[in-house]
Coordinates of C-alpha atoms and ligand atoms in Angstrom, one line a residue:
X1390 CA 41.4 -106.8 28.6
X1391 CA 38.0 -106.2 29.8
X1392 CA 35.4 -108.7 29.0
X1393 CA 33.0 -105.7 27.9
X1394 CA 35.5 -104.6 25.5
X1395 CA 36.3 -107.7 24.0
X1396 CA 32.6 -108.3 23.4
X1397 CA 31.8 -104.9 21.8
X1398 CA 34.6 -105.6 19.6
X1399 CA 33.4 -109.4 18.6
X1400 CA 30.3 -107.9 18.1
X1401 CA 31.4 -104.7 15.6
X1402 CA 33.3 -107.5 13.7
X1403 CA 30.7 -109.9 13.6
X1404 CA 28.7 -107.0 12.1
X1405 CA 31.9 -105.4 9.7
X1406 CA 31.0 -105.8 6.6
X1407 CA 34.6 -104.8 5.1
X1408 CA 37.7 -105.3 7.8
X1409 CA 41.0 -103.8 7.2
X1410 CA 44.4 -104.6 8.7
X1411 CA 47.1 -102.2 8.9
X1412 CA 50.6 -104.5 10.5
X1413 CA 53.7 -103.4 11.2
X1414 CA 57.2 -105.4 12.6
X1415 CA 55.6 -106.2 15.9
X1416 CA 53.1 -108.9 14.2
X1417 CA 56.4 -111.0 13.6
X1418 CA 58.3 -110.2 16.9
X1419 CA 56.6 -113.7 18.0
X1420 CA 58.4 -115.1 14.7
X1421 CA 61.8 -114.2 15.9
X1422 CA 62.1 -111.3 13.1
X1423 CA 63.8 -108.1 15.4
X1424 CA 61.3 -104.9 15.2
X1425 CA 62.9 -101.3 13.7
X1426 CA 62.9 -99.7 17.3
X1427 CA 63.2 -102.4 19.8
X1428 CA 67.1 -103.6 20.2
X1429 CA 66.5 -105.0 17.0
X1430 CA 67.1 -101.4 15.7
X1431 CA 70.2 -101.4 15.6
X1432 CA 72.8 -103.1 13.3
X1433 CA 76.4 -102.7 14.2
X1434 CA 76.5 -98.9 14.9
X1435 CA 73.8 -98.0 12.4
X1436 CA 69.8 -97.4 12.8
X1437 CA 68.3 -100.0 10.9
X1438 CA 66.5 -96.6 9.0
X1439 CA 69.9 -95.0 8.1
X1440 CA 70.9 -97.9 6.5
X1441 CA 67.7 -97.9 4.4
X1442 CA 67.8 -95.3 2.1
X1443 CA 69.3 -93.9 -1.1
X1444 CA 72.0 -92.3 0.6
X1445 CA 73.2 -95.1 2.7
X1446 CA 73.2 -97.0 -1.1
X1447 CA 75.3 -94.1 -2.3
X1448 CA 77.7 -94.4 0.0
X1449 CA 78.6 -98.2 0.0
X1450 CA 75.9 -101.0 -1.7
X1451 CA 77.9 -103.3 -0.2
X1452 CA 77.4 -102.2 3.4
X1453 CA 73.2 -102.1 2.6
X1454 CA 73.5 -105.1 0.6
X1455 CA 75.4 -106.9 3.5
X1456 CA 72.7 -105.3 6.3
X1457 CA 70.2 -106.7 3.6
X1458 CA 71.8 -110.1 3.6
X1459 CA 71.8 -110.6 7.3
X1460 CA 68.0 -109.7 7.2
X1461 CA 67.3 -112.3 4.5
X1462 CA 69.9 -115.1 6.4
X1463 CA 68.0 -114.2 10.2
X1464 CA 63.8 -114.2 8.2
X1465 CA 64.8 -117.5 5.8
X1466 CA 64.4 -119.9 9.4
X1467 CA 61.5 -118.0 10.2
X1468 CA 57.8 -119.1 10.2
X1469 CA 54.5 -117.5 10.5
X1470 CA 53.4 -116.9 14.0
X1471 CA 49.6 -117.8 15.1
X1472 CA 49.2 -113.9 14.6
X1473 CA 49.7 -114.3 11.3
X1474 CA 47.5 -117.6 11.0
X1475 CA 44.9 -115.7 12.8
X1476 CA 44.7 -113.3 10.4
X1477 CA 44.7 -115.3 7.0
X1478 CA 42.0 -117.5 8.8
X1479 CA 39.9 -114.5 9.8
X1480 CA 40.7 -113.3 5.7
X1481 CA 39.2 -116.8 4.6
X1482 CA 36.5 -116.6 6.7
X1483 CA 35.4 -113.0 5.7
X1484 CA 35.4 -113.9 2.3
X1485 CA 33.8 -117.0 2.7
X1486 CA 30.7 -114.7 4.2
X1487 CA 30.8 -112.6 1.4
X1488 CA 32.9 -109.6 3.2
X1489 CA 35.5 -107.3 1.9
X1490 CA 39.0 -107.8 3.5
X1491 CA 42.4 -106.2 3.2
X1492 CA 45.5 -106.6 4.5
X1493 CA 48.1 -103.6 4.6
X1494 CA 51.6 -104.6 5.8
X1495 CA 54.7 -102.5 5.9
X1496 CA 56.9 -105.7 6.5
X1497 CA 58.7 -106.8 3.4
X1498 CA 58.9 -110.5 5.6
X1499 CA 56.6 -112.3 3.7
X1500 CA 55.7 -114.4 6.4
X1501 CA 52.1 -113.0 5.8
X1502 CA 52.1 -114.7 2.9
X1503 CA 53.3 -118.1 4.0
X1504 CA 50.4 -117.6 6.7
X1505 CA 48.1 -117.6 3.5
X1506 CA 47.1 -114.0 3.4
X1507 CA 45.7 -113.4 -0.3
X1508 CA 44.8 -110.0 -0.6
X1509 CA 47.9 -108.3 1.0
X1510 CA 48.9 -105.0 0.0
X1511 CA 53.1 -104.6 0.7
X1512 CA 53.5 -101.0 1.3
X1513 CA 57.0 -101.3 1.0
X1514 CA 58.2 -103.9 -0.7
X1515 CA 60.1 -107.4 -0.5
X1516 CA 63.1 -108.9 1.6
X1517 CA 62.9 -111.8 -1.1
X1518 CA 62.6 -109.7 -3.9
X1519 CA 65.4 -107.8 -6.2
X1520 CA 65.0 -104.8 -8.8
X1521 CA 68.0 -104.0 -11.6
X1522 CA 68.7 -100.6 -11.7
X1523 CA 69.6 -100.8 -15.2
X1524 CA 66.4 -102.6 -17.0
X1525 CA 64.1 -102.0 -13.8
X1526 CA 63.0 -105.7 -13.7
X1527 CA 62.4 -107.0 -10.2
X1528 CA 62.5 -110.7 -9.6
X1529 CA 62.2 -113.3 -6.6
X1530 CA 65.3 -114.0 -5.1
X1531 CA 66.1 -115.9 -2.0
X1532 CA 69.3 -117.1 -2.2
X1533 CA 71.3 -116.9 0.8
X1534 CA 74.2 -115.4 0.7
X1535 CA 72.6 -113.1 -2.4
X1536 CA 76.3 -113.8 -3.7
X1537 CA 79.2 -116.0 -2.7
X1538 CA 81.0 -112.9 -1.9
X1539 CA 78.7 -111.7 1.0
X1540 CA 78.7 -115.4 2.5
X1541 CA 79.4 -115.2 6.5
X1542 CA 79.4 -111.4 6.2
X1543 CA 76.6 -109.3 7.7
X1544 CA 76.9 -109.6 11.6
X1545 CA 75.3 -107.3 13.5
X1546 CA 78.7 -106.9 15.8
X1547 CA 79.4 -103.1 16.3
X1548 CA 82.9 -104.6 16.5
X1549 CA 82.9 -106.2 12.9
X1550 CA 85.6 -105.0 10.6
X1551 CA 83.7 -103.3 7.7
X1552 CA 85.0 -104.5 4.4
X1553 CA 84.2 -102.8 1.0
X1554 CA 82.5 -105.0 -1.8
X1555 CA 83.6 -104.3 -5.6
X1556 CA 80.3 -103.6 -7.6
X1557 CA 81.3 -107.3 -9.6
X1558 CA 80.5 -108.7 -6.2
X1559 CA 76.7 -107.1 -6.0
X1560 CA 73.9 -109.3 -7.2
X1561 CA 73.6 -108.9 -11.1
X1562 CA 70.6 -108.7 -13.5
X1563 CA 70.5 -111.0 -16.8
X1564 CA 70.9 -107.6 -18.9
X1565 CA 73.9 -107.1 -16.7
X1566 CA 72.6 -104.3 -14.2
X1567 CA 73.6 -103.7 -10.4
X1568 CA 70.5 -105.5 -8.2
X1569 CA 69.4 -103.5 -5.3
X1570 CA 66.6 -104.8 -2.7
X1571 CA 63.3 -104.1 -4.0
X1572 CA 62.2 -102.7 -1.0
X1573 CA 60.9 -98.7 -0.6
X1574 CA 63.5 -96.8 1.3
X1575 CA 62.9 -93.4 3.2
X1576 CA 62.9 -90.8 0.9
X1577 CA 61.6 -92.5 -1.4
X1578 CA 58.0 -92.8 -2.8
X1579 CA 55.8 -95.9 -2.5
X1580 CA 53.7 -97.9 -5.8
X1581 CA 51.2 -95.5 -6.7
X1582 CA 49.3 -98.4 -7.1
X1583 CA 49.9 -100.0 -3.7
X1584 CA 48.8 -96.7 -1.9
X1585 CA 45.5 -96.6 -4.3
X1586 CA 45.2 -100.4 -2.8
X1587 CA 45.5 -99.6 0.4
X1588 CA 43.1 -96.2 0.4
X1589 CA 40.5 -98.7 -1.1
X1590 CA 40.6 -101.0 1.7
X1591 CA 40.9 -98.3 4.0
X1592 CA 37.9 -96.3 2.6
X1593 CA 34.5 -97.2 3.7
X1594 CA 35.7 -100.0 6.3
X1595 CA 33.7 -100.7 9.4
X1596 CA 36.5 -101.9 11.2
X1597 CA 40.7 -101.0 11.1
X1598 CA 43.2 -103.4 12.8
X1599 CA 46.4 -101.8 13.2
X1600 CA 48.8 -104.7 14.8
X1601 CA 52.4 -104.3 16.0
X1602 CA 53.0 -100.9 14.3
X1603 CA 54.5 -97.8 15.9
X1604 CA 52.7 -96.1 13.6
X1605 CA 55.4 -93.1 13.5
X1606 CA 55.7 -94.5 9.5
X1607 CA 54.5 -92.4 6.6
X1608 CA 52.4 -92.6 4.4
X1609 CA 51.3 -95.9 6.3
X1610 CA 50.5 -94.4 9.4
X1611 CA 48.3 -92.2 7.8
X1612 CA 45.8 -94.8 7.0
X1613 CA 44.7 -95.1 10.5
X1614 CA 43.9 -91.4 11.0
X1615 CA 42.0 -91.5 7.4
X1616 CA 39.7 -94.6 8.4
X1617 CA 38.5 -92.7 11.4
X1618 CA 37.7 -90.1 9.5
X1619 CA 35.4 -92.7 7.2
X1620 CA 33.9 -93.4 10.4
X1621 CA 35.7 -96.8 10.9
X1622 CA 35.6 -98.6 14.3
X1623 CA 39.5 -98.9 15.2
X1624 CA 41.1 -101.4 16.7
X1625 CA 45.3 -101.7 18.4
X1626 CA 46.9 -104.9 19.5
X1627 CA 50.1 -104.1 20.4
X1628 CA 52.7 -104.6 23.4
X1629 CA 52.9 -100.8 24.2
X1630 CA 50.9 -97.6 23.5
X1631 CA 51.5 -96.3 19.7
X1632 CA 51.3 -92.8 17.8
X1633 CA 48.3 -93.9 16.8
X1634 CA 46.6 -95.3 20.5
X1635 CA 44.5 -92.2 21.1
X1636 CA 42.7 -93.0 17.9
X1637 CA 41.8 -96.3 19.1
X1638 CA 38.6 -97.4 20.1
X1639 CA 39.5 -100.9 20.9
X1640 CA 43.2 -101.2 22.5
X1641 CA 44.6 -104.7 23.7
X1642 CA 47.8 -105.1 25.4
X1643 CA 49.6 -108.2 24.3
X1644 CA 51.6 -110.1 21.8
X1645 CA 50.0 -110.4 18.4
X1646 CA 50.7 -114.3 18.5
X1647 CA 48.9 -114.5 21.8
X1648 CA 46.3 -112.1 21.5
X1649 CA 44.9 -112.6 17.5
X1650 CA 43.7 -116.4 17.8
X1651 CA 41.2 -116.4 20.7
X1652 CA 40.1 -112.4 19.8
X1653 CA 39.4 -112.9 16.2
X1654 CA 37.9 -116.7 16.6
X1655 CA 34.4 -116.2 15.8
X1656 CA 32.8 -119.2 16.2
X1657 CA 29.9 -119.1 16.0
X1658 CA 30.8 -118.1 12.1
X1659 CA 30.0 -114.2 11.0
X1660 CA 26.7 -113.3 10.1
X1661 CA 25.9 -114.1 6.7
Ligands
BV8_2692 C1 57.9 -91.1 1.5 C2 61.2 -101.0 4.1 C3 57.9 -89.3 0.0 C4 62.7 -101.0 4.1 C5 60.5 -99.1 5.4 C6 54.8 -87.5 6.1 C7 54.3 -87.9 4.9 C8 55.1 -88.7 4.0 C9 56.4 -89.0 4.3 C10 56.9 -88.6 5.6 C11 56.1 -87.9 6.4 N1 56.8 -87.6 7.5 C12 58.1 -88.2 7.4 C13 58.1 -88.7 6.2 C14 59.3 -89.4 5.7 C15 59.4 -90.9 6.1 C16 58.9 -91.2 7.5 O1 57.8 -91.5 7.7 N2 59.8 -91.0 8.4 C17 59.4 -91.3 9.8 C18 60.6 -92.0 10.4 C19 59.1 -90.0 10.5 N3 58.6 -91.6 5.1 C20 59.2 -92.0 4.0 O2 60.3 -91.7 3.7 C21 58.4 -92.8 3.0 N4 58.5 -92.3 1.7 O3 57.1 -90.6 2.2 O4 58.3 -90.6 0.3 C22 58.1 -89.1 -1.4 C23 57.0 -88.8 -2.2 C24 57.2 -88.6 -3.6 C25 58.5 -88.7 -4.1 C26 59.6 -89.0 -3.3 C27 59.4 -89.2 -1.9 C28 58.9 -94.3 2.9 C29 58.8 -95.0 4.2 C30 59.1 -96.5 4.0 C31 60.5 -96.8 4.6 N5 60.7 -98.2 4.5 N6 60.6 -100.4 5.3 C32 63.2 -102.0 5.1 O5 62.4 -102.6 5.9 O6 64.4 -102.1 5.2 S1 59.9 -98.5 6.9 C33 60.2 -99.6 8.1 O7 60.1 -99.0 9.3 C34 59.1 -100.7 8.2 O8 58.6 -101.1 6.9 C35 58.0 -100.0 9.0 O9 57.2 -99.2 8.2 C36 58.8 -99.1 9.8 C37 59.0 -99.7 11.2 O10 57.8 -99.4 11.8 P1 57.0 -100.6 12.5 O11 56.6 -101.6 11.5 O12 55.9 -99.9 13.2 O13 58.1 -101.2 13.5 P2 58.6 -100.5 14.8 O14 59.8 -101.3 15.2 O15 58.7 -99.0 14.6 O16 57.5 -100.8 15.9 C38 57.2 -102.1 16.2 C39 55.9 -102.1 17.0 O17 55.5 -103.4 17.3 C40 56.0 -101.3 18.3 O18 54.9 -100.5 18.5 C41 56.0 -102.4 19.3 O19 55.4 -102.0 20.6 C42 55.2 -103.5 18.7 N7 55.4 -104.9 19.1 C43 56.6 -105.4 19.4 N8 56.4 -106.7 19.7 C44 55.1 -107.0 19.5 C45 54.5 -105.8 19.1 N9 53.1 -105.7 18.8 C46 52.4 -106.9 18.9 N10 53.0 -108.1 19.2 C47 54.3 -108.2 19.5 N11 54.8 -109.3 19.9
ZN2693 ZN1 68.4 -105.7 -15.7

């Protein structure tokens, strides 16, 4: 990281008047949470991706519900990483100076929010949340196993017997209804109104963060491609080059954990 770059960059977001933050699964690598294409990809003999998605749901709940589980029963002993804290205190302090901050996420963690991010749009969704398929209502839900049935099921062991799980075994609604993750699985659209969210922050920044994101992803990748085209300033942290790197004009190689605190400590405090 050359010192010249790190100063232009200090500099463009002393001066940002409106910051966005695009993150993907790499901001909570440091947090023990396994990214979608490291090892962590994998889960038994499935892609992580295959298993999210209408079709794998069609097949067999019970095998997405237990890949599901194992997600929620690794993330529960998890905590926010200083990546994380680096960005809800760089949030605080931009609003504090009047500024206009948004973070986008695509993880469905929520370990952004324990950080204390406020204005966090979830692209796609919640680990910790579940949505009836018969009334639609979606509510929290972090009980671990998600039901007695699924308790010590779920390892990641290519050599794990599958079992099958009778639909009385799925998490149930009040009204009675099958619960499925409320997350947004490929194929399938994202909240109109979280995309609208997101375009807003997106839209007129001076400054885009994209952290620990492959950025191979749509409709999130596309917001990095969109705020260049508003004339934003763009900046990567990540381990490795992205789909999205050649964009960049800012890129620093490193851990979000490590990289975040000392990059986005502005002391002396923004300009007012
Ligand atoms: C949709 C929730 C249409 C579930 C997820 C063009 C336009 C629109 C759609 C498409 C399109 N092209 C293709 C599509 C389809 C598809 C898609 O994008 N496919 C890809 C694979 C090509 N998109 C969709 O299906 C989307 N839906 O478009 O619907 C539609 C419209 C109307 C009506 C019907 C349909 C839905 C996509 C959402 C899928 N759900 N998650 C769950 O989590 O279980 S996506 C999931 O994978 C994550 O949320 C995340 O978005 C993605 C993983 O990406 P990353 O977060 O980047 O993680 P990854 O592992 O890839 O990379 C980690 C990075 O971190 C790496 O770069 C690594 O170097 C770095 N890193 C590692 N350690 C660190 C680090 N960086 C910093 N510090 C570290 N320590
Ligand atoms: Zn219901």
């Amino acid at each position: 990281m050359s010192a010249t770059s790190r100063e232009r960059f200090q500099s463009s977001l002393r001066r940002a008047r409106k910051i966005a933050v695009l993150t993907g699964a790499g901001v909570s690598a440091e947090s023990g949470i396994p990214t979608f294409r490291g090892a962590g990809g994998l889960w038994r003999r499935y892609q992580a991706t295959s298993l999210a998605s209408p079709e794998a749901w069609q097949r067999d709940p019970g095998l997405v519900w237990e890949f599901y589980n194992h997600r929620r029963e690794r993330a529960l002993g998890c905590r926010p990483n200083p990546g994380h804290h680096a960005l809800a205190r760089l949030e605080a302090r931009f609003r504090e100076a009047g500024g206009v901050f948004t973070l986008i996420t695509q993880n469905i963690d929520g370990l952004h929010e324990q950080a204390g991010a406020r204005d966090l749009v979830r692209l796609h969704g919640s680990l910790w949340q579940v949505r009836c398929l018969s009334c639609g209502s979606v509510t929290e839900n972090r009980g671990v196993p998600i039901t007695p049935a699924f308790a010590g099921s779920g390892s990641p062991d290519p050599e794990t017997r599958a079992r099958r799980f009778t639909a009385a075994e799925l998490p149930h609604c009040s009204c009675g209804g099958v619960q499925r993750p409320h997350v947004v699985w490929f194929g399938e659209a994202l909240k109109e109104s979280d995309l609208a969210a997101a375009a807003a922050g997106v839209d007129g920044c001076d400054l885009l963060l994209v952290v620990g994101t492959s950025a191979v992803v749509y409709p999130a990748a596309g917001f990095v491609p969109l705020a260049k085209r508003h004339g934003a300033l763009i900046a990567e942290i990540n381990v490795e080059p992205s789909a999205v790197t050649s964009l960049c004009d800012f890129v620093f190689t490193g851990g979000a954990g490590e990289i975040l605190p000392s990059l986005l400590d502005l002391a002396p405090a923004l300009a007012p």
